[in-house]
Amino acid sequence: QAQLVESGGGSVQAGGSLRLSCQVSGYSYKCMAWFRQAPGKEREGVAAIYVRSNTTVYTDSVKGRFTISQDSALNMLYLQMNSLKPEDTATYYCAGDLGWAPIMERVPPAAYFGYWGHGTQVTVSS
């Protein structure tokens, strides 16, 4: 049974850091990603990693601040978030794709990802 379980969210002040973790089980995903959704806004792809090549892509607003990484031995996906801003406030979701997502220069659309975690809340105060 596929499971994606996020942890590591919390409340921080602007400029602070958080590291999100996602425990991955069930399948060998080809692409893993972090999405976020703020109240009243559409779900947005934040970062993605192509598992075999370790290629990473980011949305423009987080480039240079966030880093996505994986530990295949531990079946973990991470998102290191530095220099956090109030506009980063959202629920963050871990997502997995079994091979539908093409290699792109941006985070593939959410429709490519068939497996999702329940989310972890990140709140950044000014």
Tab-separated table of C-alpha atoms in Angstrom:
chain	number	residue	atom	x	y	z
A	1	GLN	CA	0.000	0.000	0.000
A	2	ALA	CA	1.433	3.338	-1.054
A	3	GLN	CA	1.939	5.825	1.738
A	4	LEU	CA	3.490	9.250	1.842
A	5	VAL	CA	3.723	10.783	5.305
A	6	GLU	CA	4.960	14.335	5.763
A	7	SER	CA	6.464	15.828	8.905
A	8	GLY	CA	8.495	18.840	9.958
A	9	GLY	CA	6.049	21.679	9.471
A	10	GLY	CA	5.645	24.403	12.046
A	11	SER	CA	5.640	28.117	12.731
A	12	VAL	CA	8.708	30.278	12.190
A	13	GLN	CA	9.537	33.929	11.796
A	14	ALA	CA	10.522	35.387	8.457
A	15	GLY	CA	14.121	34.564	7.651
A	16	GLY	CA	13.987	31.289	9.523
A	17	SER	CA	14.388	27.724	8.294
A	18	LEU	CA	12.460	24.475	8.350
A	19	ARG	CA	13.127	21.023	6.950
A	20	LEU	CA	10.187	18.989	5.765
A	21	SER	CA	10.436	15.218	5.575
A	22	CYS	CA	8.356	12.671	3.704
A	23	GLN	CA	8.456	8.980	4.563
A	24	VAL	CA	7.884	7.098	1.307
A	25	SER	CA	6.569	3.557	1.049
A	26	GLY	CA	4.700	1.292	-1.294
A	27	TYR	CA	6.195	1.991	-4.706
A	28	SER	CA	9.405	2.989	-6.449
A	29	TYR	CA	8.480	6.419	-7.683
A	30	LYS	CA	10.143	7.882	-10.753
A	31	CYS	CA	9.552	11.502	-9.751
A	32	MET	CA	8.889	12.956	-6.305
A	33	ALA	CA	7.759	16.482	-5.573
A	34	TRP	CA	6.664	18.982	-2.983
A	35	PHE	CA	3.546	21.014	-3.623
A	36	ARG	CA	1.945	23.676	-1.457
A	37	GLN	CA	-1.479	25.202	-1.164
A	38	ALA	CA	-2.392	28.388	0.653
A	39	PRO	CA	-5.997	29.210	1.601
A	40	GLY	CA	-7.929	30.433	-1.413
A	41	LYS	CA	-5.121	29.603	-3.831
A	42	GLU	CA	-4.421	26.781	-6.245
A	43	ARG	CA	-1.998	24.026	-5.420
A	44	GLU	CA	1.485	25.031	-6.580
A	45	GLY	CA	4.456	22.860	-7.433
A	46	VAL	CA	7.427	23.925	-5.324
A	47	ALA	CA	10.188	21.455	-6.186
A	48	ALA	CA	10.615	18.084	-7.863
A	49	ILE	CA	13.324	15.468	-8.088
A	50	TYR	CA	13.703	12.768	-10.729
A	51	VAL	CA	14.715	9.816	-8.620
A	52	ARG	CA	17.080	7.929	-10.945
A	53	SER	CA	19.051	10.943	-12.219
A	54	ASN	CA	18.696	13.058	-9.051
A	55	THR	CA	17.775	15.977	-11.312
A	56	THR	CA	15.959	18.737	-9.444
A	57	VAL	CA	13.662	21.533	-10.570
A	58	TYR	CA	12.144	24.427	-8.637
A	59	THR	CA	9.505	27.058	-9.041
A	60	ASP	CA	11.065	30.488	-9.493
A	61	SER	CA	9.892	31.905	-6.174
A	62	VAL	CA	11.921	29.384	-4.135
A	63	LYS	CA	15.081	29.070	-6.219
A	64	GLY	CA	18.142	29.678	-4.073
A	65	ARG	CA	16.148	29.263	-0.849
A	66	PHE	CA	14.715	25.721	-0.969
A	67	THR	CA	16.493	22.443	-1.641
A	68	ILE	CA	14.808	19.141	-2.438
A	69	SER	CA	16.723	15.949	-1.748
A	70	GLN	CA	16.205	12.248	-1.325
A	71	ASP	CA	17.684	9.432	0.726
A	72	SER	CA	16.803	6.266	-1.145
A	73	ALA	CA	18.296	4.025	1.533
A	74	LEU	CA	15.887	5.468	4.095
A	75	ASN	CA	13.009	5.987	1.634
A	76	MET	CA	12.878	9.641	2.578
A	77	LEU	CA	12.238	12.844	0.662
A	78	TYR	CA	13.243	16.199	2.121
A	79	LEU	CA	12.643	19.875	1.522
A	80	GLN	CA	15.102	22.221	3.204
A	81	MET	CA	13.558	25.677	3.359
A	82	ASN	CA	15.757	28.654	4.207
A	83	SER	CA	15.122	32.396	4.254
A	84	LEU	CA	11.430	31.754	4.687
A	85	LYS	CA	8.969	34.491	3.790
A	86	PRO	CA	5.367	35.063	4.903
A	87	GLU	CA	4.251	34.187	1.368
A	88	ASP	CA	5.656	30.676	1.885
A	89	THR	CA	2.847	30.041	4.377
A	90	ALA	CA	0.828	27.054	3.128
A	91	THR	CA	0.104	23.397	3.594
A	92	TYR	CA	2.930	21.436	2.007
A	93	TYR	CA	2.300	18.087	0.334
A	94	CYS	CA	4.624	15.322	-0.719
A	95	ALA	CA	3.691	13.657	-4.032
A	96	GLY	CA	4.895	10.667	-6.005
A	97	ASP	CA	4.721	9.743	-9.686
A	98	LEU	CA	5.266	6.238	-11.049
A	99	GLY	CA	6.547	7.397	-14.433
A	100	TRP	CA	4.039	9.646	-16.144
A	101	ALA	CA	5.790	12.947	-15.529
A	102	PRO	CA	8.098	14.030	-18.360
A	103	ILE	CA	11.421	15.634	-17.564
A	104	MET	CA	10.692	19.331	-17.526
A	105	GLU	CA	12.438	22.558	-16.614
A	106	ARG	CA	9.730	23.248	-14.081
A	107	VAL	CA	7.785	21.185	-11.558
A	108	PRO	CA	5.398	18.911	-13.481
A	109	PRO	CA	1.707	19.693	-13.008
A	110	ALA	CA	-0.070	18.036	-10.090
A	111	ALA	CA	-2.107	15.854	-12.457
A	112	TYR	CA	0.955	13.718	-13.160
A	113	PHE	CA	1.242	12.691	-9.503
A	114	GLY	CA	-1.007	9.857	-8.433
A	115	TYR	CA	0.077	9.565	-4.829
A	116	TRP	CA	-0.151	12.218	-2.169
A	117	GLY	CA	0.463	12.707	1.508
A	118	HIS	CA	-1.958	14.456	3.828
A	119	GLY	CA	0.135	17.587	4.162
A	120	THR	CA	2.012	19.491	6.838
A	121	GLN	CA	1.358	23.118	7.738
A	122	VAL	CA	4.069	25.767	7.417
A	123	THR	CA	3.368	29.213	8.856
A	124	VAL	CA	5.819	32.077	8.456
A	125	SER	CA	5.188	35.244	10.438
A	126	SER	CA	6.586	38.666	9.610
